[in-house]
Coordinates of N, CA and C and ligand atoms in Angstrom, one line a residue:
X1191 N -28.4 9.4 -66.6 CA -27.6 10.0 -65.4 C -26.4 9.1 -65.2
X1192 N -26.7 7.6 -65.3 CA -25.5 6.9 -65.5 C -23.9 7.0 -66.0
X1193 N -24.8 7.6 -67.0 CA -23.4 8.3 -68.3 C -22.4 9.0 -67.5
X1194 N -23.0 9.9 -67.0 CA -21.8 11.2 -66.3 C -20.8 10.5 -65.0
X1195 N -20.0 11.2 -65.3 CA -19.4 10.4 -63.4 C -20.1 11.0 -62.2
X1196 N -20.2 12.2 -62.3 CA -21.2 12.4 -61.1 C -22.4 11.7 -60.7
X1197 N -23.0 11.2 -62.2 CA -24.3 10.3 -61.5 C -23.7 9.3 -61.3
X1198 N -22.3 8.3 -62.0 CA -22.4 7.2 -61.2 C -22.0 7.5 -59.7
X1199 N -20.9 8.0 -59.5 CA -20.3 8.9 -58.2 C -22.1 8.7 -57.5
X1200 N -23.0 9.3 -57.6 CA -24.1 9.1 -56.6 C -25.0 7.7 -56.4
X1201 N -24.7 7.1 -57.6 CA -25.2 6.0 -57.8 C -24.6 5.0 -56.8
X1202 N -22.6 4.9 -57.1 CA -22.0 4.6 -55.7 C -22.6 4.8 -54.5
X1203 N -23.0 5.9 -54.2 CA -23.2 6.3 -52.4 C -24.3 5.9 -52.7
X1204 N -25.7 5.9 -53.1 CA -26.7 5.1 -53.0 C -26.3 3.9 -52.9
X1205 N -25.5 2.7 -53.5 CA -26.1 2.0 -53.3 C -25.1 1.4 -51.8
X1206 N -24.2 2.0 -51.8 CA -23.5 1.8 -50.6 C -24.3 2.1 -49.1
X1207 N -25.1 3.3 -49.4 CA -26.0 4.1 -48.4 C -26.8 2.6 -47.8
X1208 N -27.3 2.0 -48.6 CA -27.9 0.8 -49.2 C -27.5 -0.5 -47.9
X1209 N -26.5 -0.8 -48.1 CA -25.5 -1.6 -47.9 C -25.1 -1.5 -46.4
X1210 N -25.0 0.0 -45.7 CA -24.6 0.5 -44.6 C -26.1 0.3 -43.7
X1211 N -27.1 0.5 -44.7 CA -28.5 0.2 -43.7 C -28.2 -1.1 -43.2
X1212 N -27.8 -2.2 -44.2 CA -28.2 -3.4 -44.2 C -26.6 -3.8 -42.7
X1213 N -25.8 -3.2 -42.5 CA -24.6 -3.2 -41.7 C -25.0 -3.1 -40.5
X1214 N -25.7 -1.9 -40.0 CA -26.0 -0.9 -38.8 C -27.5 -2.2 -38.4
X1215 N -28.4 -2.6 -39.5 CA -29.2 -3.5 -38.5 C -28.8 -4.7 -38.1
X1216 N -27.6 -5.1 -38.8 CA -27.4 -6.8 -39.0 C -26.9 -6.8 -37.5
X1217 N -25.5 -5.7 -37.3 CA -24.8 -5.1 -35.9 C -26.1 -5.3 -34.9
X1218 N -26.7 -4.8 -34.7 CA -27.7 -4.5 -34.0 C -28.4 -5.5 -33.4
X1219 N -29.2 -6.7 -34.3 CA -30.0 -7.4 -34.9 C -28.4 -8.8 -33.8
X1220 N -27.0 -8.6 -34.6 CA -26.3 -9.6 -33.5 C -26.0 -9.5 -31.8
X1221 N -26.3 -8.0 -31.6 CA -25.6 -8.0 -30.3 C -27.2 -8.3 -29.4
X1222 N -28.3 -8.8 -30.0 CA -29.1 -9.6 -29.3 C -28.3 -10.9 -28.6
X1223 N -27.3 -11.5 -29.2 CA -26.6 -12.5 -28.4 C -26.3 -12.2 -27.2
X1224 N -26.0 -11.0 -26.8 CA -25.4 -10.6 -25.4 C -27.2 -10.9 -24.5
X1225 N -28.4 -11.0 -24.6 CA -29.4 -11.2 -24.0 C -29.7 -12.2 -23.8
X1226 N -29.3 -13.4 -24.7 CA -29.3 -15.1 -24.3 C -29.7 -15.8 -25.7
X1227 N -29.7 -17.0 -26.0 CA -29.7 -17.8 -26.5 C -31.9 -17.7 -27.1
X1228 N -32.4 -17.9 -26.4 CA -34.0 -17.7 -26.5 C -33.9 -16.0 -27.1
X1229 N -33.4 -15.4 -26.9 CA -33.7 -13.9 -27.5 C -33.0 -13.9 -29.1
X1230 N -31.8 -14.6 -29.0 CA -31.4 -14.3 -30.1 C -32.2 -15.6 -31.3
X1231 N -31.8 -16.8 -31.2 CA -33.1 -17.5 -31.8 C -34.4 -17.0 -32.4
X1232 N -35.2 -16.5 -31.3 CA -36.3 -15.3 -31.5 C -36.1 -14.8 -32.6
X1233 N -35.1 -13.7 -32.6 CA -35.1 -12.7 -33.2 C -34.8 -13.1 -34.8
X1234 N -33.8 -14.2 -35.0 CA -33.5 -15.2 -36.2 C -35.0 -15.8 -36.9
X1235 N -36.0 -16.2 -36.1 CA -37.0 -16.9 -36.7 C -38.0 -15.5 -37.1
X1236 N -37.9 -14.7 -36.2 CA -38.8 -13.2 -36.9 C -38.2 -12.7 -37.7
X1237 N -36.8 -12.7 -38.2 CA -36.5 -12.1 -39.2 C -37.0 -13.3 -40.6
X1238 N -37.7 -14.3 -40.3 CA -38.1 -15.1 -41.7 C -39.9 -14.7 -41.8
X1239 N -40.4 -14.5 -40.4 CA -41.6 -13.7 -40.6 C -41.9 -12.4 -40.8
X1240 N -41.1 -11.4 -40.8 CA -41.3 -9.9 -41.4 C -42.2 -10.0 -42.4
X1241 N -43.3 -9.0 -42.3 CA -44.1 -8.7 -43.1 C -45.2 -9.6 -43.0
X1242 N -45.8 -10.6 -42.5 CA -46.4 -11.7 -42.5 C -47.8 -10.5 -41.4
X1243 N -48.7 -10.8 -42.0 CA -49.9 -12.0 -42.6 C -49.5 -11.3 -44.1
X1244 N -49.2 -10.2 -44.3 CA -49.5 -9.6 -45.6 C -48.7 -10.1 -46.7
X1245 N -47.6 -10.5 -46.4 CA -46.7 -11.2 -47.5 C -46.5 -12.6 -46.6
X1246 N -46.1 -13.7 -47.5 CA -46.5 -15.3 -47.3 C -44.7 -15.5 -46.3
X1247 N -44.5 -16.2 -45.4 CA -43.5 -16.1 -44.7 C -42.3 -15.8 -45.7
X1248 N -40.7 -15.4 -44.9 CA -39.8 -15.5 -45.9 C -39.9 -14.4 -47.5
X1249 N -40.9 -14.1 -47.4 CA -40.9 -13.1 -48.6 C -40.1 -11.6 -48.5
X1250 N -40.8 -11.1 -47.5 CA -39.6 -9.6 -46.9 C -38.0 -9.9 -47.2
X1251 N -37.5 -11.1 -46.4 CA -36.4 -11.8 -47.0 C -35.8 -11.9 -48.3
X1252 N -36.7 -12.5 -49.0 CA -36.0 -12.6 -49.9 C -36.0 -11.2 -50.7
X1253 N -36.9 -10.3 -50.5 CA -37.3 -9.0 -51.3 C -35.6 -8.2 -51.1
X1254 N -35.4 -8.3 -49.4 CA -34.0 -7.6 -48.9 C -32.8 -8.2 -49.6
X1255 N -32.8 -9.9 -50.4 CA -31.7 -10.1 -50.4 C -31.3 -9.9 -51.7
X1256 N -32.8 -10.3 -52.6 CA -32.6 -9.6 -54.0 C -31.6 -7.8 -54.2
X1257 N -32.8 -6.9 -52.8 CA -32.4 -5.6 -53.3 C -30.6 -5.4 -53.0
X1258 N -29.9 -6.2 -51.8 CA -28.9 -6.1 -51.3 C -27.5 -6.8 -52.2
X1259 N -28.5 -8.1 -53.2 CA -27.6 -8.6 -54.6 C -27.4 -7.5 -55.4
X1260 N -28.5 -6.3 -55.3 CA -28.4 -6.0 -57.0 C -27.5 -4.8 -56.2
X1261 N -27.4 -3.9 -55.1 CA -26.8 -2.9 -54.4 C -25.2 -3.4 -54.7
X1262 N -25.1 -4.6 -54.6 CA -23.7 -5.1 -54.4 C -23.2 -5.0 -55.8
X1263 N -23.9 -6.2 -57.1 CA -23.4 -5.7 -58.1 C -23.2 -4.2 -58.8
X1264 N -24.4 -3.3 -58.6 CA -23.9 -1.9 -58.1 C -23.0 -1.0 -58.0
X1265 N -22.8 -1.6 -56.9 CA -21.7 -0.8 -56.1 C -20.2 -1.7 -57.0
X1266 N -20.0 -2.1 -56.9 CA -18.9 -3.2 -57.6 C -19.4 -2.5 -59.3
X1267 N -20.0 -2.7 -59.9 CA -19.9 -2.2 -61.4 C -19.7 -0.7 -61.6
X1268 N -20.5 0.3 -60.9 CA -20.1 1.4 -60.8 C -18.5 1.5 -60.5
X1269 N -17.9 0.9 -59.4 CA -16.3 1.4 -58.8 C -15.5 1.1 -60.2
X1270 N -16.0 -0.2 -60.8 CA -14.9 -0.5 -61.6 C -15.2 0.3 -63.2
X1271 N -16.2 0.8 -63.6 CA -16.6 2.1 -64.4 C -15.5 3.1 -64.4
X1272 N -15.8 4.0 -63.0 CA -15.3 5.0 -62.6 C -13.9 4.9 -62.3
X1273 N -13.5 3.6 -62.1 CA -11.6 3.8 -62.1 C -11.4 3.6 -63.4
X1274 N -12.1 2.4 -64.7 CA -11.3 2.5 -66.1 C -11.3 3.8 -66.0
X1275 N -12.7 5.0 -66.2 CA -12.4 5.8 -66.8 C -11.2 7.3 -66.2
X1276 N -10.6 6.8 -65.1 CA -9.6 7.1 -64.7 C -8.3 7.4 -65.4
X1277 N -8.8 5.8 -65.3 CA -7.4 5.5 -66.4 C -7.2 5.9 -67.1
X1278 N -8.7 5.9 -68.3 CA -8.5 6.2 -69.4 C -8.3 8.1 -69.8
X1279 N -8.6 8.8 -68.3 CA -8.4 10.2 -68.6 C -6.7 10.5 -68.5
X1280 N -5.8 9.4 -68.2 CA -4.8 9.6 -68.1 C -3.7 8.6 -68.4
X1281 N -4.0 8.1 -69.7 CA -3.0 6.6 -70.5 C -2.0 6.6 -70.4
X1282 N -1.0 7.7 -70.1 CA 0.2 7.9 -69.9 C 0.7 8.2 -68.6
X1283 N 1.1 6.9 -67.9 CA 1.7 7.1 -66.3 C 3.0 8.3 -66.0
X1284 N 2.1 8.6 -64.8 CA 2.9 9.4 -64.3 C 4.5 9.2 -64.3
X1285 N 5.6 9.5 -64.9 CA 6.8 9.2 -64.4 C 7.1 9.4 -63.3
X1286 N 6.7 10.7 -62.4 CA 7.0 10.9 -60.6 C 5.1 10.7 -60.1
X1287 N 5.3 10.3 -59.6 CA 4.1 10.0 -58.6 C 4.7 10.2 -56.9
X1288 N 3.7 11.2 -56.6 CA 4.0 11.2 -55.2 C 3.7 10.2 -54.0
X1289 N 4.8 9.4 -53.4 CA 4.4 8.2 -53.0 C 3.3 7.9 -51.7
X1290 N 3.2 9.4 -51.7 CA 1.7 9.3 -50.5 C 0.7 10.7 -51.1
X1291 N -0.4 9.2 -51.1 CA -1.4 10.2 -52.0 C -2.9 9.6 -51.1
X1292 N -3.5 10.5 -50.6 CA -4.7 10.4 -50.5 C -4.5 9.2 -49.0
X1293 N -5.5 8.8 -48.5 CA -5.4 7.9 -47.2 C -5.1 7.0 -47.6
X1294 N -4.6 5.8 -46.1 CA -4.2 4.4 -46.4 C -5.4 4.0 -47.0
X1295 N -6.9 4.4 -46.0 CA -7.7 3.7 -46.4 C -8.5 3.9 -47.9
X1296 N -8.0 5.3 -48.4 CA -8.6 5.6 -49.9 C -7.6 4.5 -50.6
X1297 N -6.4 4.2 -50.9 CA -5.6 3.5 -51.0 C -5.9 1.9 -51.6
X1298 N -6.2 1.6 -50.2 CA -6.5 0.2 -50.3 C -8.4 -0.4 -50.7
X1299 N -9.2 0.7 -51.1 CA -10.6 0.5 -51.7 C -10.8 -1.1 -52.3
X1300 N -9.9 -1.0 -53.5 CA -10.1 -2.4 -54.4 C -9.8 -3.8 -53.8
X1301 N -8.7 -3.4 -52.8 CA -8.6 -5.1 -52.0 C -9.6 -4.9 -51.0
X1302 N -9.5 -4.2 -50.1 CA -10.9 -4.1 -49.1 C -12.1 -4.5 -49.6
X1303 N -12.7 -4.4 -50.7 CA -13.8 -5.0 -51.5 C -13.9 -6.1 -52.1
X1304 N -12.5 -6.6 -52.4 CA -12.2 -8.2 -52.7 C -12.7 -9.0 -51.5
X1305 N -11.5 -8.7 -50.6 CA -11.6 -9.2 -49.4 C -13.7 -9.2 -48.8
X1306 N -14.0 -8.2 -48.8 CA -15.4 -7.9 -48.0 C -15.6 -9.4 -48.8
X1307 N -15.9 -9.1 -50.5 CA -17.2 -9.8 -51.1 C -16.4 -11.2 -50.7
X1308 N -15.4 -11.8 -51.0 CA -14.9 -13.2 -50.2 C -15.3 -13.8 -48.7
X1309 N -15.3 -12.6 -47.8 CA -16.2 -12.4 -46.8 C -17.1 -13.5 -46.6
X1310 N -18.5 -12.1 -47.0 CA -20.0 -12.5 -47.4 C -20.3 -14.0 -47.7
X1311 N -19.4 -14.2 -49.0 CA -19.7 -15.6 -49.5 C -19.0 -16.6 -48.7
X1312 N -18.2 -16.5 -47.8 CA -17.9 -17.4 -46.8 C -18.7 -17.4 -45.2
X1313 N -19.5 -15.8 -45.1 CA -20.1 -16.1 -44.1 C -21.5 -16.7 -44.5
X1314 N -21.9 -16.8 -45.6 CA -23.2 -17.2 -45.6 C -23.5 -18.6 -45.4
X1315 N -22.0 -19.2 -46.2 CA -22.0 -20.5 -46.1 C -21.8 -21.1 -45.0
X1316 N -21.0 -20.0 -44.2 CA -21.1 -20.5 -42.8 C -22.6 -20.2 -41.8
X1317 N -22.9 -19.4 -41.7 CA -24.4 -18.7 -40.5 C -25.1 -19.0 -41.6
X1318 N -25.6 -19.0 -42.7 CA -26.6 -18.8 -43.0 C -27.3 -20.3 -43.7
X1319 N -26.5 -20.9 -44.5 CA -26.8 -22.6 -45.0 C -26.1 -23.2 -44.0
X1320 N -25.2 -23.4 -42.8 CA -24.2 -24.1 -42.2 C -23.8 -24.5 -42.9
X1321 N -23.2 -25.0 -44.2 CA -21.9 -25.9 -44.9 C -20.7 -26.0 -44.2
X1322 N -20.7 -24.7 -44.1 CA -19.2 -24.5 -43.4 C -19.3 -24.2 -41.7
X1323 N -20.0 -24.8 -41.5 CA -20.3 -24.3 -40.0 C -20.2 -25.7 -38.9
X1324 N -19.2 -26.0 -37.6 CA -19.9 -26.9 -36.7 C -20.9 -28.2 -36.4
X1325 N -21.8 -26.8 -36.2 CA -22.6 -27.1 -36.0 C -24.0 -26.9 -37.0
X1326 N -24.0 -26.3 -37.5 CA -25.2 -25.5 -38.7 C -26.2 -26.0 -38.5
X1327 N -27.0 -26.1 -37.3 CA -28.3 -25.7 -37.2 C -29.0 -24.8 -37.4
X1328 N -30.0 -24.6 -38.3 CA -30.6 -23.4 -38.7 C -31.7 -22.9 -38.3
X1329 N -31.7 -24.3 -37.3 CA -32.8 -23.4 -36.0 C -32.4 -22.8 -35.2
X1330 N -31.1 -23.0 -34.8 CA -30.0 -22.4 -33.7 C -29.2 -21.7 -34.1
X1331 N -29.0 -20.2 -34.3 CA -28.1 -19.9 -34.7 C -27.3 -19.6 -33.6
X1332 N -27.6 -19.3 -32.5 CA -27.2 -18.9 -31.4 C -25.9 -20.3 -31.6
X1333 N -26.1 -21.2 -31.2 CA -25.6 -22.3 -31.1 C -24.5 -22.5 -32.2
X1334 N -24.9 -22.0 -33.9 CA -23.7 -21.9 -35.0 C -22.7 -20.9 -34.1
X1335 N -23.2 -19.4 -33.4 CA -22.4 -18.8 -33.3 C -21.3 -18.9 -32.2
X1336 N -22.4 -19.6 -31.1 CA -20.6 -19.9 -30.1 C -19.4 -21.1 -30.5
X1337 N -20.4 -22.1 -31.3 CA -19.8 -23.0 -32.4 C -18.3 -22.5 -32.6
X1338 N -18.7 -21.7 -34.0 CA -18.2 -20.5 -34.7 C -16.6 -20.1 -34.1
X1339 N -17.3 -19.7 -33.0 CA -15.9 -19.0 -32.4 C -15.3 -19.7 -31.0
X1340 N -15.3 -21.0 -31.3 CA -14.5 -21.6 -29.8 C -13.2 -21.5 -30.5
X1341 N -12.4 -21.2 -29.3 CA -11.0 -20.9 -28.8 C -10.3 -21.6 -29.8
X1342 N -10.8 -23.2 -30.1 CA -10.0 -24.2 -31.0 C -10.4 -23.6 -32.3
X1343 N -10.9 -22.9 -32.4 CA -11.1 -22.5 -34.3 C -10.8 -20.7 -34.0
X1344 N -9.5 -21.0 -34.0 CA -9.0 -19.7 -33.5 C -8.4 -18.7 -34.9
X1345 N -8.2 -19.6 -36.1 CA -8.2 -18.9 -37.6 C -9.7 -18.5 -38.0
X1346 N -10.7 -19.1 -37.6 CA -12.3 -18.6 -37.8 C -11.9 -17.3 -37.3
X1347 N -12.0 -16.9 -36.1 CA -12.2 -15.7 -35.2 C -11.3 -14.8 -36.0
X1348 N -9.9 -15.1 -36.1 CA -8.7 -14.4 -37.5 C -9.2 -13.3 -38.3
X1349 N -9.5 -14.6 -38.7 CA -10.7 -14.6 -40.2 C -11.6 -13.3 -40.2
X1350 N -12.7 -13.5 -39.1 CA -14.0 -12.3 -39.0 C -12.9 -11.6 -38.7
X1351 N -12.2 -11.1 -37.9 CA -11.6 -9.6 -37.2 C -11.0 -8.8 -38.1
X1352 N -10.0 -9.8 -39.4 CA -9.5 -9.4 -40.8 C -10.7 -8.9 -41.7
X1353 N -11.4 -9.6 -41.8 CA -12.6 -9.2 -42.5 C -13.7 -8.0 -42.0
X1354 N -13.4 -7.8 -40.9 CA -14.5 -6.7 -39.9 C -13.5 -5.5 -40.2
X1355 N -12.2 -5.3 -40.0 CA -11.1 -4.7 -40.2 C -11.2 -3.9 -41.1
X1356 N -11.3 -4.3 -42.5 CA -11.3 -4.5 -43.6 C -12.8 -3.5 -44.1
X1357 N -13.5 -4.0 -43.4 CA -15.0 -3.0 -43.6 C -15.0 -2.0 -42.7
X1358 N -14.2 -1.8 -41.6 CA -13.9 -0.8 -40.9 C -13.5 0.6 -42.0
X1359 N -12.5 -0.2 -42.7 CA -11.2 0.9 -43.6 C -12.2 1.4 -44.8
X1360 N -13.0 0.3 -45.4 CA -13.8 0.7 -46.4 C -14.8 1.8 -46.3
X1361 N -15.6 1.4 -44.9 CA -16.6 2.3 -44.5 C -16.4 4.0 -44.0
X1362 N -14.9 3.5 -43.6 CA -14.5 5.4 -43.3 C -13.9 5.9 -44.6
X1363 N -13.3 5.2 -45.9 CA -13.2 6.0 -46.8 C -14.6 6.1 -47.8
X1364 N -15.4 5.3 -47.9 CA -16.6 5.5 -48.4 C -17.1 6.1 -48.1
X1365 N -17.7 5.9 -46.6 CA -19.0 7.3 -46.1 C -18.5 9.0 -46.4
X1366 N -16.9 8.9 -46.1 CA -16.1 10.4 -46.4 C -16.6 10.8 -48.0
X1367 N -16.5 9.8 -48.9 CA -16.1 10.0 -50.3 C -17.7 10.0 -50.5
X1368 N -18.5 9.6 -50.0 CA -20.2 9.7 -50.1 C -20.2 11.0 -49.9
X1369 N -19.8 11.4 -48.6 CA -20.4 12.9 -47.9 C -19.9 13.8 -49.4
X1370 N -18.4 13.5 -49.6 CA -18.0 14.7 -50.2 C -19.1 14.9 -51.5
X1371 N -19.1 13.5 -52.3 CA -20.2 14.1 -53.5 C -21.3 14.5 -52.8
X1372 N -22.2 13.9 -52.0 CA -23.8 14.6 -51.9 C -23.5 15.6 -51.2
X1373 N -22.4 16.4 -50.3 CA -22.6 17.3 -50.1 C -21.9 18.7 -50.3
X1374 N -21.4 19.8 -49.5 CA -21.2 20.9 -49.7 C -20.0 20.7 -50.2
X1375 N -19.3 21.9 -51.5 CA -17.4 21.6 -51.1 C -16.8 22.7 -50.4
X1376 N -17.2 22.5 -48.8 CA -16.2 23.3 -47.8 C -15.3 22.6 -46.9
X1377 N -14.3 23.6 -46.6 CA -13.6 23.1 -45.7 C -14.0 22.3 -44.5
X1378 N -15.1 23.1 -44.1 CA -15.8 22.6 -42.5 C -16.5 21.0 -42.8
X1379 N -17.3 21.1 -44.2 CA -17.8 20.2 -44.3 C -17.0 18.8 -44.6
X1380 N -15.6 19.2 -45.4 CA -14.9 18.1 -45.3 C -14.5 17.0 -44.0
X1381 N -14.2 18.5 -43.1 CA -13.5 17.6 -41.7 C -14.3 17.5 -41.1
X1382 N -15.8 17.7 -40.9 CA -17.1 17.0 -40.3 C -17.0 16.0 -40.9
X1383 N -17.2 15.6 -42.5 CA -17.3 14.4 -42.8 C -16.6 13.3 -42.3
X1384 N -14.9 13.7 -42.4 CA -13.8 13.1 -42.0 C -14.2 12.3 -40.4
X1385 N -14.6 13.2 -40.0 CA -14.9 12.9 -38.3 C -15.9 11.6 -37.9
X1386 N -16.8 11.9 -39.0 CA -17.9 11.1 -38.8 C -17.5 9.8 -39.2
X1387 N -16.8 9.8 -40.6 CA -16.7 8.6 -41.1 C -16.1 7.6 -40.0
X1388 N -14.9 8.4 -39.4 CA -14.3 7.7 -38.8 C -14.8 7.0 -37.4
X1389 N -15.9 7.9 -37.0 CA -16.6 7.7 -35.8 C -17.3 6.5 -36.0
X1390 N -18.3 6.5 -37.1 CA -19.1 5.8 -38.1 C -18.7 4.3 -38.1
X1391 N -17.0 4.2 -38.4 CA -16.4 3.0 -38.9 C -16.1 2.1 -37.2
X1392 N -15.9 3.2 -36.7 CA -14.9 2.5 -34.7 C -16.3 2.2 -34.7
X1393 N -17.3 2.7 -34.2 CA -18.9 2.0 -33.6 C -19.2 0.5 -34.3
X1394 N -19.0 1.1 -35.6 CA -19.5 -0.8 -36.1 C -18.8 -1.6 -36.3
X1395 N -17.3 -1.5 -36.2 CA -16.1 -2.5 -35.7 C -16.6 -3.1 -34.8
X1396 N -16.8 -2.0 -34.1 CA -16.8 -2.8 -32.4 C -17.6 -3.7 -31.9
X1397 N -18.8 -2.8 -32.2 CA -20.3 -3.9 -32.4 C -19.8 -5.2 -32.7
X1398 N -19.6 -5.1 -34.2 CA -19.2 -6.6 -34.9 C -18.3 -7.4 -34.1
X1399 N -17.4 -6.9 -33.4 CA -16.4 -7.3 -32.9 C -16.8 -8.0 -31.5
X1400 N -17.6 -7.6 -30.9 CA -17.8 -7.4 -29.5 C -18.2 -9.1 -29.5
X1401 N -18.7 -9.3 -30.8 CA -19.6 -11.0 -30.5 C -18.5 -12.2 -30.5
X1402 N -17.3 -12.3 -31.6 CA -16.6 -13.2 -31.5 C -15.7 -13.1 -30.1
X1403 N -15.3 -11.7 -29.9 CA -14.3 -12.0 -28.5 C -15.5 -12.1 -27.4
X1404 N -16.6 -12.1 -27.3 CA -17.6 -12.7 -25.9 C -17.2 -14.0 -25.9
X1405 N -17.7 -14.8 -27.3 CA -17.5 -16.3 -27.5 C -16.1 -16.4 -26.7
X1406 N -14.8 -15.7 -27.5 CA -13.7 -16.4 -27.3 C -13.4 -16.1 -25.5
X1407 N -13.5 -15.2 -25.0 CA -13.8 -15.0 -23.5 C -14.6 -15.8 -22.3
X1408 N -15.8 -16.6 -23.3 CA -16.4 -17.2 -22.1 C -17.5 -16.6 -21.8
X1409 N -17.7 -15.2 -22.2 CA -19.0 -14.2 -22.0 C -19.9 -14.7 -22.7
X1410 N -19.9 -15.3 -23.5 CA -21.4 -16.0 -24.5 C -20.6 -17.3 -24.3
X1411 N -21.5 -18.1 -24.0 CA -20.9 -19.4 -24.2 C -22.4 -20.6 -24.5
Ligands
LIG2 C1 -19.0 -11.3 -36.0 C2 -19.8 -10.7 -36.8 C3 -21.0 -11.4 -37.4 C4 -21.9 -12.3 -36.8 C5 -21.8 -12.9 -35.4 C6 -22.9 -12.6 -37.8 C7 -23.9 -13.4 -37.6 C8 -24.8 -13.8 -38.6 C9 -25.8 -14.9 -38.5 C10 -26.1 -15.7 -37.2 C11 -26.5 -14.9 -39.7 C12 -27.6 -15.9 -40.0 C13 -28.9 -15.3 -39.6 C14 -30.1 -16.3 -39.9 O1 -30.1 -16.8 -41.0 O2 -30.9 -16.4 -39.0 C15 -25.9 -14.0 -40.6 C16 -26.3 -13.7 -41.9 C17 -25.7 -12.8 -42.7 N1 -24.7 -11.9 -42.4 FE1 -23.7 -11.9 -40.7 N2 -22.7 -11.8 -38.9 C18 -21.5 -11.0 -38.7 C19 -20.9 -10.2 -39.5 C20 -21.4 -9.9 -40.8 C21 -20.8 -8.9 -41.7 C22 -19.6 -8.0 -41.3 C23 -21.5 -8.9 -42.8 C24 -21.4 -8.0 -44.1 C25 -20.3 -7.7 -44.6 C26 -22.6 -9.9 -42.7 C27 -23.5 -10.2 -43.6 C28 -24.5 -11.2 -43.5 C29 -25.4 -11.6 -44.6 C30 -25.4 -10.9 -46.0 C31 -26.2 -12.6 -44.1 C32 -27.3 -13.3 -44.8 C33 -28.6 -12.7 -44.5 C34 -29.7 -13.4 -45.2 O3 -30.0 -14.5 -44.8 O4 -30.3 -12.8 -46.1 N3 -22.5 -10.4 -41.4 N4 -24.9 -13.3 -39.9

């Protein structure tokens, strides 16, 4: 199924589908900060017991992080498949190209994905090992996170809103470009799609967003 572009084309939106789970609970899973410091801690040390008695602590973990590595290279080996063979359906550049084609955010796909995965590997290092963090207590994460975002590390804060930004743009041309392959090709169904994606993308900005400006505000502190 790989062979064809349609199956990678679905193989994309799986593993992205993938990816957007892991988005919508992480969102979720943060705006426990708005309930206090004991709640969110909490919720940090049960996410290392998921699954327990049945699997040995930390196991569910690691099962998610493996499936969410291999989603990522995935999603990243598929995109870059499906653009060579782009290319290669058409070796000879266009002499006129129309200079507006398709959305900003279809547009900008390849940097948006640089940018995300640069992201990840700077937030992990940051919340997740502390290296880069404050404070990086890993019993506290509550504590990395108002760290994180005081007023004086005001390129940190930068930093996430460019990078939240950034998955905002990706996630409304992906979920659109998902819908179109898995589903109908009608008109109605396009601009439903369109609608949602975009609805889809503002909710989990915001979410994500909502936690660094509390810090920088004084509302989490
Ligand atoms: C302001 C927004 C965000 C905040 C406050 C935040 C907070 C955190 C914290 C506190 C952790 C460590 C949890 C723990 O180990 O107990 C973490 C882990 C992580 N976050 Fe975020 N996060 C944010 C945005 C994002 C975004 C946008 C992504 C994805 C693009 C992301 C991906 C991850 C990943 C992959 C981990 C590692 C999970 C693991 O240990 O397996 N985060 N985040």
């Amino acid at each position: 199924m790989l062979r064809t572009t349609v199956g990678l084309k679905v193989f994309m939106a799986v593993t992205g589908i993938l990816l957007v789970l892991f988005l919508i609970a992480h969102m979720l899973g943060n705006l426990k900060i708005f309930v206090g410091p004991t709640a969110f801690n909490h919720y940090a040390h049960w996410l290392r017991a998921i699954g327990t008695p049945l699997l040995p602590n930390t196991w569910y973990l690691w099962i998610q992080r493996t499936v969410l590595t291999v989603a990522v290279i995935g999603h990243i080996w598929s995109a870059a498949v499906l653009a060579r063979r782009a290319r290669a359906a058409r070796p000879v550049r266009y002499a006129h190209r129309q200079p507006v084609q398709g959305s900003y955010a279809g547009r900008t796909m390849r940097w948006g994905g640089v940018i995300i995965l640069l992201f990840v590997i700077y937030h992990i290092l940051d919340l997740t090992t502390g290296n880069l963090n404050p404070v990086g207590d890993k019993q506290h994460p509550y504590a990395n996170v108002v760290a994180d975002f005081a007023p004086h590390r005001w390129y940190v804060t930068i930093w996430y809103v460019l990078a939240i930004l950034a998955i905002g743009f990706h996630l409304r041309h992906g979920i659109f470009s998902a819908l179109r392959t898995l589903g109908q090709q009608s008109q109605q169904w396009q601009r439903r799609s369109r609608a949602f994606a975009l609805g889809f993308a503002i909710v989990l900005c915001a979410g994500y967003l909502s936690v660094p400006f509390a810090v920088l505000t004084g509302l989490v502190r």
